[in-house]
Amino acid sequence: MGLFGDLRDRRELERLAKAAGRLPPGQSLTLKWPVLHYGSVPSFDATKWDFKISGQVEEPKRLTWEEFLALPQAEVTSDFHCVTRWSRLDNRWRGVLFREVVKLAKPKPDAQFALILAEEGYTANVPLEDLLRPNVLFAFDHDGEPLSAEHGGPLRLVVPHLYGWKSVKWVRGFMLLEHDRLGFWERNGYHAYGDPWKEQRYSGR
Ligand SMILES: Nc1nc2c(c(=O)[nH]1)N[C@H]1C(S)=C(S)[C@@H](COP(=O)(O)O)O[C@H]1N2
Ligand SMILES: [Mo]
C-alpha cells in the first residue's frame, strides 16, 4: 500500500469519523498512538506502589497493587481526544470502573469534585459526577496488551468525554472535595472542565 495509500486511508477514515459524529471540532484523526506527557516516565515497583483515597470520604483507603487487581474488572471501548488536536478512536480499555473504586471509601454527601493524584505531583480535577459515568475507569490494559509505562502503566485513569489531560497516567489515587481545586494543566491555563465537543481548551483567564 505504501505511504500515500496509508495517508489516503487516514483522510478517508477521518471523513467517515466526522460524518459519524465521532470527531469533535478542530480535531484530526490519528491511527497511531502518540505519547504525550509532562516530565519523565516513572518506574513501577509492585511492592511499593499504593493507591490512596482521601478527602471527603467516610473511610479513607489505601490499596496495594494486589488489592487493586482483585477488584471487579470491566472492559470499555472509547474514543480519546487530546487538546493538541489529535483523536484516537475505539480504544479498548480493561481495568476497574471509577464507581467501583470510589464506593470502597464511602463518599460523604458533600463530595462534589475529585482531584486525581499521580506520580511526580501531576494532578487533574474532575467533577465527581463525571467520574461516576459507566465508561470511566482506571485502566491497566489497552487493546488487549498491558498498558506500557509510557502510556501510563501500570495504571491510568480514562475519562473519554473530557480532553486527554484528565486521563491521568501513573495514577496513585484521588482526593474527594467539596469545592473544585484546579489540577496541574488547569492551573497552567487549560480549561477547568475540558469538554472537547465545546472546544473548552483554555480557560480564557
Ligand atoms: N501523569 C500524567 N498524566 C497525563 C499527562 C501528564 O503529563 N502526566 N498528560 C495528559 C495528556 S495532555 C494526554 S493527551 C494524555 C496522553 O496519553 P498517551 O500518552 O497515552 O497518549 O495523557 C494525559 N495524562
Ligand atoms: Mo493532551
JSON list of C-alpha atoms and ligand atoms in Angstrom, two decimals:
[
{"chain": "A", "resi": 1, "resn": "MET", "atom": "CA", "xyz": [0.00, 0.00, 0.00]},
{"chain": "A", "resi": 2, "resn": "GLY", "atom": "CA", "xyz": [2.83, 2.42, 0.82]},
{"chain": "A", "resi": 3, "resn": "LEU", "atom": "CA", "xyz": [2.97, 5.89, 2.24]},
{"chain": "A", "resi": 4, "resn": "PHE", "atom": "CA", "xyz": [0.34, 7.58, 0.08]},
{"chain": "A", "resi": 5, "resn": "GLY", "atom": "CA", "xyz": [-2.07, 4.67, 0.43]},
{"chain": "A", "resi": 6, "resn": "ASP", "atom": "CA", "xyz": [-1.90, 4.99, 4.23]},
{"chain": "A", "resi": 7, "resn": "LEU", "atom": "CA", "xyz": [-2.34, 8.72, 4.02]},
{"chain": "A", "resi": 8, "resn": "ARG", "atom": "CA", "xyz": [-5.43, 8.40, 1.83]},
{"chain": "A", "resi": 9, "resn": "ASP", "atom": "CA", "xyz": [-6.88, 5.83, 4.26]},
{"chain": "A", "resi": 10, "resn": "ARG", "atom": "CA", "xyz": [-6.39, 8.16, 7.20]},
{"chain": "A", "resi": 11, "resn": "ARG", "atom": "CA", "xyz": [-8.11, 11.01, 5.40]},
{"chain": "A", "resi": 12, "resn": "GLU", "atom": "CA", "xyz": [-10.95, 8.75, 4.36]},
{"chain": "A", "resi": 13, "resn": "LEU", "atom": "CA", "xyz": [-11.35, 7.41, 7.92]},
{"chain": "A", "resi": 14, "resn": "GLU", "atom": "CA", "xyz": [-11.24, 10.96, 9.23]},
{"chain": "A", "resi": 15, "resn": "ARG", "atom": "CA", "xyz": [-14.04, 11.98, 6.88]},
{"chain": "A", "resi": 16, "resn": "LEU", "atom": "CA", "xyz": [-16.14, 8.99, 7.99]},
{"chain": "A", "resi": 17, "resn": "ALA", "atom": "CA", "xyz": [-15.44, 9.68, 11.68]},
{"chain": "A", "resi": 18, "resn": "LYS", "atom": "CA", "xyz": [-16.56, 13.28, 11.22]},
{"chain": "A", "resi": 19, "resn": "ALA", "atom": "CA", "xyz": [-19.71, 12.23, 9.39]},
{"chain": "A", "resi": 20, "resn": "ALA", "atom": "CA", "xyz": [-20.49, 9.73, 12.16]},
{"chain": "A", "resi": 21, "resn": "GLY", "atom": "CA", "xyz": [-20.20, 12.46, 14.80]},
{"chain": "A", "resi": 22, "resn": "ARG", "atom": "CA", "xyz": [-17.16, 10.83, 16.39]},
{"chain": "A", "resi": 23, "resn": "LEU", "atom": "CA", "xyz": [-14.66, 13.66, 15.83]},
{"chain": "A", "resi": 24, "resn": "PRO", "atom": "CA", "xyz": [-15.04, 16.81, 17.97]},
{"chain": "A", "resi": 25, "resn": "PRO", "atom": "CA", "xyz": [-14.49, 20.20, 16.28]},
{"chain": "A", "resi": 26, "resn": "GLY", "atom": "CA", "xyz": [-10.88, 21.10, 15.50]},
{"chain": "A", "resi": 27, "resn": "GLN", "atom": "CA", "xyz": [-9.62, 17.51, 15.94]},
{"chain": "A", "resi": 28, "resn": "SER", "atom": "CA", "xyz": [-7.88, 15.29, 13.40]},
{"chain": "A", "resi": 29, "resn": "LEU", "atom": "CA", "xyz": [-7.80, 11.53, 13.41]},
{"chain": "A", "resi": 30, "resn": "THR", "atom": "CA", "xyz": [-4.62, 9.62, 14.26]},
{"chain": "A", "resi": 31, "resn": "LEU", "atom": "CA", "xyz": [-4.21, 5.91, 13.60]},
{"chain": "A", "resi": 32, "resn": "LYS", "atom": "CA", "xyz": [-1.08, 5.82, 15.73]},
{"chain": "A", "resi": 33, "resn": "TRP", "atom": "CA", "xyz": [-0.98, 6.28, 19.47]},
{"chain": "A", "resi": 34, "resn": "PRO", "atom": "CA", "xyz": [1.07, 9.36, 20.34]},
{"chain": "A", "resi": 35, "resn": "VAL", "atom": "CA", "xyz": [2.84, 9.52, 23.70]},
{"chain": "A", "resi": 36, "resn": "LEU", "atom": "CA", "xyz": [2.29, 12.82, 25.46]},
{"chain": "A", "resi": 37, "resn": "HIS", "atom": "CA", "xyz": [3.11, 13.94, 28.97]},
{"chain": "A", "resi": 38, "resn": "TYR", "atom": "CA", "xyz": [4.98, 16.43, 31.08]},
{"chain": "A", "resi": 39, "resn": "GLY", "atom": "CA", "xyz": [8.13, 15.18, 32.82]},
{"chain": "A", "resi": 40, "resn": "SER", "atom": "CA", "xyz": [9.66, 11.70, 32.82]},
{"chain": "A", "resi": 41, "resn": "VAL", "atom": "CA", "xyz": [8.21, 8.18, 32.85]},
{"chain": "A", "resi": 42, "resn": "PRO", "atom": "CA", "xyz": [8.17, 6.92, 36.46]},
{"chain": "A", "resi": 43, "resn": "SER", "atom": "CA", "xyz": [9.30, 3.39, 37.32]},
{"chain": "A", "resi": 44, "resn": "PHE", "atom": "CA", "xyz": [6.94, 0.88, 38.90]},
{"chain": "A", "resi": 45, "resn": "ASP", "atom": "CA", "xyz": [7.62, -1.37, 41.91]},
{"chain": "A", "resi": 46, "resn": "ALA", "atom": "CA", "xyz": [4.58, -3.52, 42.78]},
{"chain": "A", "resi": 47, "resn": "THR", "atom": "CA", "xyz": [5.82, -3.95, 46.36]},
{"chain": "A", "resi": 48, "resn": "LYS", "atom": "CA", "xyz": [5.92, -0.18, 46.98]},
{"chain": "A", "resi": 49, "resn": "TRP", "atom": "CA", "xyz": [3.00, 1.02, 44.83]},
{"chain": "A", "resi": 50, "resn": "ASP", "atom": "CA", "xyz": [-0.20, 2.04, 46.57]},
{"chain": "A", "resi": 51, "resn": "PHE", "atom": "CA", "xyz": [-3.48, 3.74, 45.72]},
{"chain": "A", "resi": 52, "resn": "LYS", "atom": "CA", "xyz": [-4.93, 6.22, 48.20]},
{"chain": "A", "resi": 53, "resn": "ILE", "atom": "CA", "xyz": [-8.46, 7.59, 48.51]},
{"chain": "A", "resi": 54, "resn": "SER", "atom": "CA", "xyz": [-8.75, 10.59, 50.81]},
{"chain": "A", "resi": 55, "resn": "GLY", "atom": "CA", "xyz": [-10.70, 13.80, 51.48]},
{"chain": "A", "resi": 56, "resn": "GLN", "atom": "CA", "xyz": [-14.49, 13.85, 51.79]},
{"chain": "A", "resi": 57, "resn": "VAL", "atom": "CA", "xyz": [-14.94, 10.13, 52.47]},
{"chain": "A", "resi": 58, "resn": "GLU", "atom": "CA", "xyz": [-16.20, 8.16, 55.47]},
{"chain": "A", "resi": 59, "resn": "GLU", "atom": "CA", "xyz": [-13.40, 5.61, 55.16]},
{"chain": "A", "resi": 60, "resn": "PRO", "atom": "CA", "xyz": [-10.08, 6.74, 53.68]},
{"chain": "A", "resi": 61, "resn": "LYS", "atom": "CA", "xyz": [-8.43, 3.81, 51.87]},
{"chain": "A", "resi": 62, "resn": "ARG", "atom": "CA", "xyz": [-5.01, 2.59, 50.91]},
{"chain": "A", "resi": 63, "resn": "LEU", "atom": "CA", "xyz": [-4.89, -0.26, 48.41]},
{"chain": "A", "resi": 64, "resn": "THR", "atom": "CA", "xyz": [-1.87, -2.31, 47.42]},
{"chain": "A", "resi": 65, "resn": "TRP", "atom": "CA", "xyz": [-1.32, -3.32, 43.77]},
{"chain": "A", "resi": 66, "resn": "GLU", "atom": "CA", "xyz": [-2.58, -6.83, 44.60]},
{"chain": "A", "resi": 67, "resn": "GLU", "atom": "CA", "xyz": [-5.72, -5.46, 46.27]},
{"chain": "A", "resi": 68, "resn": "PHE", "atom": "CA", "xyz": [-6.39, -3.17, 43.32]},
{"chain": "A", "resi": 69, "resn": "LEU", "atom": "CA", "xyz": [-6.16, -6.06, 40.86]},
{"chain": "A", "resi": 70, "resn": "ALA", "atom": "CA", "xyz": [-8.59, -8.09, 42.96]},
{"chain": "A", "resi": 71, "resn": "LEU", "atom": "CA", "xyz": [-11.38, -5.52, 42.43]},
{"chain": "A", "resi": 72, "resn": "PRO", "atom": "CA", "xyz": [-14.13, -6.36, 39.90]},
{"chain": "A", "resi": 73, "resn": "GLN", "atom": "CA", "xyz": [-12.84, -5.64, 36.39]},
{"chain": "A", "resi": 74, "resn": "ALA", "atom": "CA", "xyz": [-14.55, -4.23, 33.33]},
{"chain": "A", "resi": 75, "resn": "GLU", "atom": "CA", "xyz": [-13.82, -3.64, 29.65]},
{"chain": "A", "resi": 76, "resn": "VAL", "atom": "CA", "xyz": [-14.79, -0.38, 27.97]},
{"chain": "A", "resi": 77, "resn": "THR", "atom": "CA", "xyz": [-14.24, 0.90, 24.42]},
{"chain": "A", "resi": 78, "resn": "SER", "atom": "CA", "xyz": [-13.94, 4.66, 23.98]},
{"chain": "A", "resi": 79, "resn": "ASP", "atom": "CA", "xyz": [-12.53, 7.50, 21.91]},
{"chain": "A", "resi": 80, "resn": "PHE", "atom": "CA", "xyz": [-9.68, 9.72, 23.12]},
{"chain": "A", "resi": 81, "resn": "HIS", "atom": "CA", "xyz": [-9.31, 13.42, 22.32]},
{"chain": "A", "resi": 82, "resn": "CYS", "atom": "CA", "xyz": [-6.14, 15.37, 23.12]},
{"chain": "A", "resi": 83, "resn": "VAL", "atom": "CA", "xyz": [-6.26, 19.14, 23.38]},
{"chain": "A", "resi": 84, "resn": "THR", "atom": "CA", "xyz": [-3.28, 19.26, 20.97]},
{"chain": "A", "resi": 85, "resn": "ARG", "atom": "CA", "xyz": [-5.86, 18.25, 18.31]},
{"chain": "A", "resi": 86, "resn": "TRP", "atom": "CA", "xyz": [-5.41, 14.53, 17.76]},
{"chain": "A", "resi": 87, "resn": "SER", "atom": "CA", "xyz": [-8.12, 11.96, 18.41]},
{"chain": "A", "resi": 88, "resn": "ARG", "atom": "CA", "xyz": [-7.75, 8.18, 18.58]},
{"chain": "A", "resi": 89, "resn": "LEU", "atom": "CA", "xyz": [-10.95, 6.17, 18.23]},
{"chain": "A", "resi": 90, "resn": "ASP", "atom": "CA", "xyz": [-12.05, 2.79, 19.60]},
{"chain": "A", "resi": 91, "resn": "ASN", "atom": "CA", "xyz": [-9.55, 2.28, 22.38]},
{"chain": "A", "resi": 92, "resn": "ARG", "atom": "CA", "xyz": [-10.32, -0.94, 24.24]},
{"chain": "A", "resi": 93, "resn": "TRP", "atom": "CA", "xyz": [-9.51, -0.47, 27.91]},
{"chain": "A", "resi": 94, "resn": "ARG", "atom": "CA", "xyz": [-9.56, -3.04, 30.70]},
{"chain": "A", "resi": 95, "resn": "GLY", "atom": "CA", "xyz": [-9.45, -2.08, 34.36]},
{"chain": "A", "resi": 96, "resn": "VAL", "atom": "CA", "xyz": [-11.65, -1.15, 37.30]},
{"chain": "A", "resi": 97, "resn": "LEU", "atom": "CA", "xyz": [-14.50, 1.34, 36.94]},
{"chain": "A", "resi": 98, "resn": "PHE", "atom": "CA", "xyz": [-14.09, 4.52, 39.00]},
{"chain": "A", "resi": 99, "resn": "ARG", "atom": "CA", "xyz": [-17.53, 3.94, 40.54]},
{"chain": "A", "resi": 100, "resn": "GLU", "atom": "CA", "xyz": [-16.36, 0.55, 41.78]},
{"chain": "A", "resi": 101, "resn": "VAL", "atom": "CA", "xyz": [-13.24, 2.04, 43.39]},
{"chain": "A", "resi": 102, "resn": "VAL", "atom": "CA", "xyz": [-14.87, 5.08, 44.99]},
{"chain": "A", "resi": 103, "resn": "LYS", "atom": "CA", "xyz": [-17.54, 3.12, 46.81]},
{"chain": "A", "resi": 104, "resn": "LEU", "atom": "CA", "xyz": [-14.85, 1.38, 48.90]},
{"chain": "A", "resi": 105, "resn": "ALA", "atom": "CA", "xyz": [-14.23, 4.71, 50.66]},
{"chain": "A", "resi": 106, "resn": "LYS", "atom": "CA", "xyz": [-17.90, 5.72, 51.08]},
{"chain": "A", "resi": 107, "resn": "PRO", "atom": "CA", "xyz": [-18.03, 9.29, 49.73]},
{"chain": "A", "resi": 108, "resn": "LYS", "atom": "CA", "xyz": [-19.62, 11.87, 52.04]},
{"chain": "A", "resi": 109, "resn": "PRO", "atom": "CA", "xyz": [-22.72, 13.66, 50.70]},
{"chain": "A", "resi": 110, "resn": "ASP", "atom": "CA", "xyz": [-20.79, 16.92, 50.27]},
{"chain": "A", "resi": 111, "resn": "ALA", "atom": "CA", "xyz": [-18.15, 15.34, 47.99]},
{"chain": "A", "resi": 112, "resn": "GLN", "atom": "CA", "xyz": [-18.65, 17.09, 44.62]},
{"chain": "A", "resi": 113, "resn": "PHE", "atom": "CA", "xyz": [-15.23, 17.13, 42.97]},
{"chain": "A", "resi": 114, "resn": "ALA", "atom": "CA", "xyz": [-12.15, 14.96, 42.73]},
{"chain": "A", "resi": 115, "resn": "LEU", "atom": "CA", "xyz": [-8.52, 15.86, 42.40]},
{"chain": "A", "resi": 116, "resn": "ILE", "atom": "CA", "xyz": [-6.79, 12.92, 40.71]},
{"chain": "A", "resi": 117, "resn": "LEU", "atom": "CA", "xyz": [-3.28, 12.32, 42.03]},
{"chain": "A", "resi": 118, "resn": "ALA", "atom": "CA", "xyz": [-0.38, 10.85, 40.08]},
{"chain": "A", "resi": 119, "resn": "GLU", "atom": "CA", "xyz": [3.35, 10.24, 40.34]},
{"chain": "A", "resi": 120, "resn": "GLU", "atom": "CA", "xyz": [5.60, 13.29, 40.43]},
{"chain": "A", "resi": 121, "resn": "GLY", "atom": "CA", "xyz": [2.85, 15.61, 41.64]},
{"chain": "A", "resi": 122, "resn": "TYR", "atom": "CA", "xyz": [0.74, 15.59, 38.45]},
{"chain": "A", "resi": 123, "resn": "THR", "atom": "CA", "xyz": [-2.92, 16.29, 39.24]},
{"chain": "A", "resi": 124, "resn": "ALA", "atom": "CA", "xyz": [-6.18, 16.85, 37.36]},
{"chain": "A", "resi": 125, "resn": "ASN", "atom": "CA", "xyz": [-9.57, 17.99, 38.63]},
{"chain": "A", "resi": 126, "resn": "VAL", "atom": "CA", "xyz": [-12.82, 16.35, 37.51]},
{"chain": "A", "resi": 127, "resn": "PRO", "atom": "CA", "xyz": [-16.35, 16.69, 38.95]},
{"chain": "A", "resi": 128, "resn": "LEU", "atom": "CA", "xyz": [-17.30, 13.52, 40.85]},
{"chain": "A", "resi": 129, "resn": "GLU", "atom": "CA", "xyz": [-20.48, 13.15, 38.79]},
{"chain": "A", "resi": 130, "resn": "ASP", "atom": "CA", "xyz": [-18.37, 12.83, 35.61]},
{"chain": "A", "resi": 131, "resn": "LEU", "atom": "CA", "xyz": [-16.19, 10.13, 37.13]},
{"chain": "A", "resi": 132, "resn": "LEU", "atom": "CA", "xyz": [-19.24, 8.05, 38.05]},
{"chain": "A", "resi": 133, "resn": "ARG", "atom": "CA", "xyz": [-20.14, 7.53, 34.38]},
{"chain": "A", "resi": 134, "resn": "PRO", "atom": "CA", "xyz": [-20.15, 3.85, 33.35]},
{"chain": "A", "resi": 135, "resn": "ASN", "atom": "CA", "xyz": [-17.19, 4.25, 30.94]},
{"chain": "A", "resi": 136, "resn": "VAL", "atom": "CA", "xyz": [-14.75, 5.98, 33.30]},
{"chain": "A", "resi": 137, "resn": "LEU", "atom": "CA", "xyz": [-12.15, 3.57, 34.61]},
{"chain": "A", "resi": 138, "resn": "PHE", "atom": "CA", "xyz": [-8.68, 3.02, 36.00]},
{"chain": "A", "resi": 139, "resn": "ALA", "atom": "CA", "xyz": [-7.10, 1.01, 33.20]},
{"chain": "A", "resi": 140, "resn": "PHE", "atom": "CA", "xyz": [-4.17, -1.39, 33.13]},
{"chain": "A", "resi": 141, "resn": "ASP", "atom": "CA", "xyz": [-4.73, -2.89, 29.64]},
{"chain": "A", "resi": 142, "resn": "HIS", "atom": "CA", "xyz": [-5.14, -1.21, 26.25]},
{"chain": "A", "resi": 143, "resn": "ASP", "atom": "CA", "xyz": [-6.27, -3.06, 23.10]},
{"chain": "A", "resi": 144, "resn": "GLY", "atom": "CA", "xyz": [-5.54, -6.39, 24.78]},
{"chain": "A", "resi": 145, "resn": "GLU", "atom": "CA", "xyz": [-2.00, -5.55, 25.91]},
{"chain": "A", "resi": 146, "resn": "PRO", "atom": "CA", "xyz": [-0.72, -4.49, 29.32]},
{"chain": "A", "resi": 147, "resn": "LEU", "atom": "CA", "xyz": [-0.51, -0.70, 29.41]},
{"chain": "A", "resi": 148, "resn": "SER", "atom": "CA", "xyz": [3.08, 0.30, 28.66]},
{"chain": "A", "resi": 149, "resn": "ALA", "atom": "CA", "xyz": [4.93, 2.59, 31.06]},
{"chain": "A", "resi": 150, "resn": "GLU", "atom": "CA", "xyz": [4.99, 5.46, 28.54]},
{"chain": "A", "resi": 151, "resn": "HIS", "atom": "CA", "xyz": [1.20, 5.33, 28.20]},
{"chain": "A", "resi": 152, "resn": "GLY", "atom": "CA", "xyz": [0.70, 5.43, 31.97]},
{"chain": "A", "resi": 153, "resn": "GLY", "atom": "CA", "xyz": [1.36, 1.86, 33.08]},
{"chain": "A", "resi": 154, "resn": "PRO", "atom": "CA", "xyz": [0.83, 0.26, 35.48]},
{"chain": "A", "resi": 155, "resn": "LEU", "atom": "CA", "xyz": [-2.39, 2.26, 35.89]},
{"chain": "A", "resi": 156, "resn": "ARG", "atom": "CA", "xyz": [-4.06, 5.29, 34.35]},
{"chain": "A", "resi": 157, "resn": "LEU", "atom": "CA", "xyz": [-7.42, 6.96, 34.58]},
{"chain": "A", "resi": 158, "resn": "VAL", "atom": "CA", "xyz": [-9.53, 7.15, 31.39]},
{"chain": "A", "resi": 159, "resn": "VAL", "atom": "CA", "xyz": [-12.20, 9.89, 31.14]},
{"chain": "A", "resi": 160, "resn": "PRO", "atom": "CA", "xyz": [-13.24, 9.65, 27.48]},
{"chain": "A", "resi": 161, "resn": "HIS", "atom": "CA", "xyz": [-15.72, 12.56, 27.40]},
{"chain": "A", "resi": 162, "resn": "LEU", "atom": "CA", "xyz": [-13.11, 15.14, 28.51]},
{"chain": "A", "resi": 163, "resn": "TYR", "atom": "CA", "xyz": [-9.81, 16.20, 26.88]},
{"chain": "A", "resi": 164, "resn": "GLY", "atom": "CA", "xyz": [-6.93, 13.78, 27.38]},
{"chain": "A", "resi": 165, "resn": "TRP", "atom": "CA", "xyz": [-5.10, 15.70, 30.11]},
{"chain": "A", "resi": 166, "resn": "LYS", "atom": "CA", "xyz": [-7.84, 14.49, 32.51]},
{"chain": "A", "resi": 167, "resn": "SER", "atom": "CA", "xyz": [-6.91, 10.86, 31.68]},
{"chain": "A", "resi": 168, "resn": "VAL", "atom": "CA", "xyz": [-4.16, 10.84, 34.27]},
{"chain": "A", "resi": 169, "resn": "LYS", "atom": "CA", "xyz": [-1.27, 8.45, 33.66]},
{"chain": "A", "resi": 170, "resn": "TRP", "atom": "CA", "xyz": [0.61, 6.75, 36.56]},
{"chain": "A", "resi": 171, "resn": "VAL", "atom": "CA", "xyz": [-2.34, 7.43, 38.82]},
{"chain": "A", "resi": 172, "resn": "ARG", "atom": "CA", "xyz": [-1.84, 6.79, 42.55]},
{"chain": "A", "resi": 173, "resn": "GLY", "atom": "CA", "xyz": [-5.18, 7.85, 44.00]},
{"chain": "A", "resi": 174, "resn": "PHE", "atom": "CA", "xyz": [-7.60, 10.71, 44.38]},
{"chain": "A", "resi": 175, "resn": "MET", "atom": "CA", "xyz": [-9.00, 13.14, 46.88]},
{"chain": "A", "resi": 176, "resn": "LEU", "atom": "CA", "xyz": [-12.70, 13.98, 47.07]},
{"chain": "A", "resi": 177, "resn": "LEU", "atom": "CA", "xyz": [-13.52, 17.64, 47.68]},
{"chain": "A", "resi": 178, "resn": "GLU", "atom": "CA", "xyz": [-16.44, 19.86, 48.49]},
{"chain": "A", "resi": 179, "resn": "HIS", "atom": "CA", "xyz": [-15.12, 22.63, 46.20]},
{"chain": "A", "resi": 180, "resn": "ASP", "atom": "CA", "xyz": [-13.24, 22.37, 42.91]},
{"chain": "A", "resi": 181, "resn": "ARG", "atom": "CA", "xyz": [-9.46, 22.66, 43.17]},
{"chain": "A", "resi": 182, "resn": "LEU", "atom": "CA", "xyz": [-7.51, 23.10, 39.91]},
{"chain": "A", "resi": 183, "resn": "GLY", "atom": "CA", "xyz": [-5.04, 20.46, 38.75]},
{"chain": "A", "resi": 184, "resn": "PHE", "atom": "CA", "xyz": [-1.66, 20.80, 37.02]},
{"chain": "A", "resi": 185, "resn": "TRP", "atom": "CA", "xyz": [-2.71, 21.85, 33.49]},
{"chain": "A", "resi": 186, "resn": "GLU", "atom": "CA", "xyz": [-5.78, 23.68, 34.74]},
{"chain": "A", "resi": 187, "resn": "ARG", "atom": "CA", "xyz": [-3.54, 25.96, 36.84]},
{"chain": "A", "resi": 188, "resn": "ASN", "atom": "CA", "xyz": [-1.40, 26.47, 33.74]},
{"chain": "A", "resi": 189, "resn": "GLY", "atom": "CA", "xyz": [-4.19, 27.86, 31.58]},
{"chain": "A", "resi": 190, "resn": "TYR", "atom": "CA", "xyz": [-6.19, 24.85, 30.47]},
{"chain": "A", "resi": 191, "resn": "HIS", "atom": "CA", "xyz": [-9.94, 24.86, 30.94]},
{"chain": "A", "resi": 192, "resn": "ALA", "atom": "CA", "xyz": [-11.23, 23.71, 34.35]},
{"chain": "A", "resi": 193, "resn": "TYR", "atom": "CA", "xyz": [-13.67, 21.22, 32.74]},
{"chain": "A", "resi": 194, "resn": "GLY", "atom": "CA", "xyz": [-12.37, 20.49, 29.20]},
{"chain": "A", "resi": 195, "resn": "ASP", "atom": "CA", "xyz": [-15.29, 19.32, 27.07]},
{"chain": "A", "resi": 196, "resn": "PRO", "atom": "CA", "xyz": [-13.88, 18.55, 23.57]},
{"chain": "A", "resi": 197, "resn": "TRP", "atom": "CA", "xyz": [-17.33, 18.93, 21.94]},
{"chain": "A", "resi": 198, "resn": "LYS", "atom": "CA", "xyz": [-17.45, 22.53, 23.18]},
{"chain": "A", "resi": 199, "resn": "GLU", "atom": "CA", "xyz": [-13.74, 23.09, 22.47]},
{"chain": "A", "resi": 200, "resn": "GLN", "atom": "CA", "xyz": [-13.09, 24.01, 26.10]},
{"chain": "A", "resi": 201, "resn": "ARG", "atom": "CA", "xyz": [-9.32, 24.05, 25.54]},
{"chain": "A", "resi": 202, "resn": "TYR", "atom": "CA", "xyz": [-8.10, 27.03, 27.53]},
{"chain": "A", "resi": 203, "resn": "SER", "atom": "CA", "xyz": [-9.52, 28.87, 30.49]},
{"chain": "A", "resi": 204, "resn": "GLY", "atom": "CA", "xyz": [-9.58, 32.34, 28.93]},
{"chain": "A", "resi": 205, "resn": "ARG", "atom": "CA", "xyz": [-8.46, 33.84, 32.23]},
{"chain": "B", "resi": 1, "resn": "LIG", "atom": "N1", "xyz": [0.62, 11.87, 34.90]},
{"chain": "B", "resi": 1, "resn": "LIG", "atom": "C1", "xyz": [0.34, 12.44, 33.73]},
{"chain": "B", "resi": 1, "resn": "LIG", "atom": "N2", "xyz": [-0.74, 12.05, 33.05]},
{"chain": "B", "resi": 1, "resn": "LIG", "atom": "C2", "xyz": [-1.06, 12.62, 31.86]},
{"chain": "B", "resi": 1, "resn": "LIG", "atom": "C3", "xyz": [-0.25, 13.63, 31.30]},
{"chain": "B", "resi": 1, "resn": "LIG", "atom": "C4", "xyz": [0.89, 14.04, 32.04]},
{"chain": "B", "resi": 1, "resn": "LIG", "atom": "O1", "xyz": [1.64, 14.95, 31.65]},
{"chain": "B", "resi": 1, "resn": "LIG", "atom": "N3", "xyz": [1.16, 13.41, 33.24]},
{"chain": "B", "resi": 1, "resn": "LIG", "atom": "N4", "xyz": [-0.58, 14.18, 30.07]},
{"chain": "B", "resi": 1, "resn": "LIG", "atom": "C5", "xyz": [-2.01, 14.04, 29.66]},
{"chain": "B", "resi": 1, "resn": "LIG", "atom": "C6", "xyz": [-2.24, 14.38, 28.26]},
{"chain": "B", "resi": 1, "resn": "LIG", "atom": "S1", "xyz": [-2.17, 16.01, 27.83]},
{"chain": "B", "resi": 1, "resn": "LIG", "atom": "C7", "xyz": [-2.66, 13.44, 27.34]},
{"chain": "B", "resi": 1, "resn": "LIG", "atom": "S2", "xyz": [-3.18, 13.87, 25.79]},
{"chain": "B", "resi": 1, "resn": "LIG", "atom": "C8", "xyz": [-2.63, 12.00, 27.66]},
{"chain": "B", "resi": 1, "resn": "LIG", "atom": "C9", "xyz": [-1.80, 11.27, 26.64]},
{"chain": "B", "resi": 1, "resn": "LIG", "atom": "O2", "xyz": [-1.84, 9.91, 26.85]},
{"chain": "B", "resi": 1, "resn": "LIG", "atom": "P1", "xyz": [-0.92, 8.98, 25.96]},
{"chain": "B", "resi": 1, "resn": "LIG", "atom": "O3", "xyz": [0.50, 9.44, 26.12]},
{"chain": "B", "resi": 1, "resn": "LIG", "atom": "O4", "xyz": [-1.16, 7.60, 26.44]},
{"chain": "B", "resi": 1, "resn": "LIG", "atom": "O5", "xyz": [-1.39, 9.17, 24.53]},
{"chain": "B", "resi": 1, "resn": "LIG", "atom": "O6", "xyz": [-2.12, 11.76, 28.96]},
{"chain": "B", "resi": 1, "resn": "LIG", "atom": "C10", "xyz": [-2.56, 12.66, 29.93]},
{"chain": "B", "resi": 1, "resn": "LIG", "atom": "N5", "xyz": [-2.16, 12.17, 31.22]},
{"chain": "B", "resi": 2, "resn": "MO", "atom": "MO", "xyz": [-3.21, 16.14, 25.74]}
]
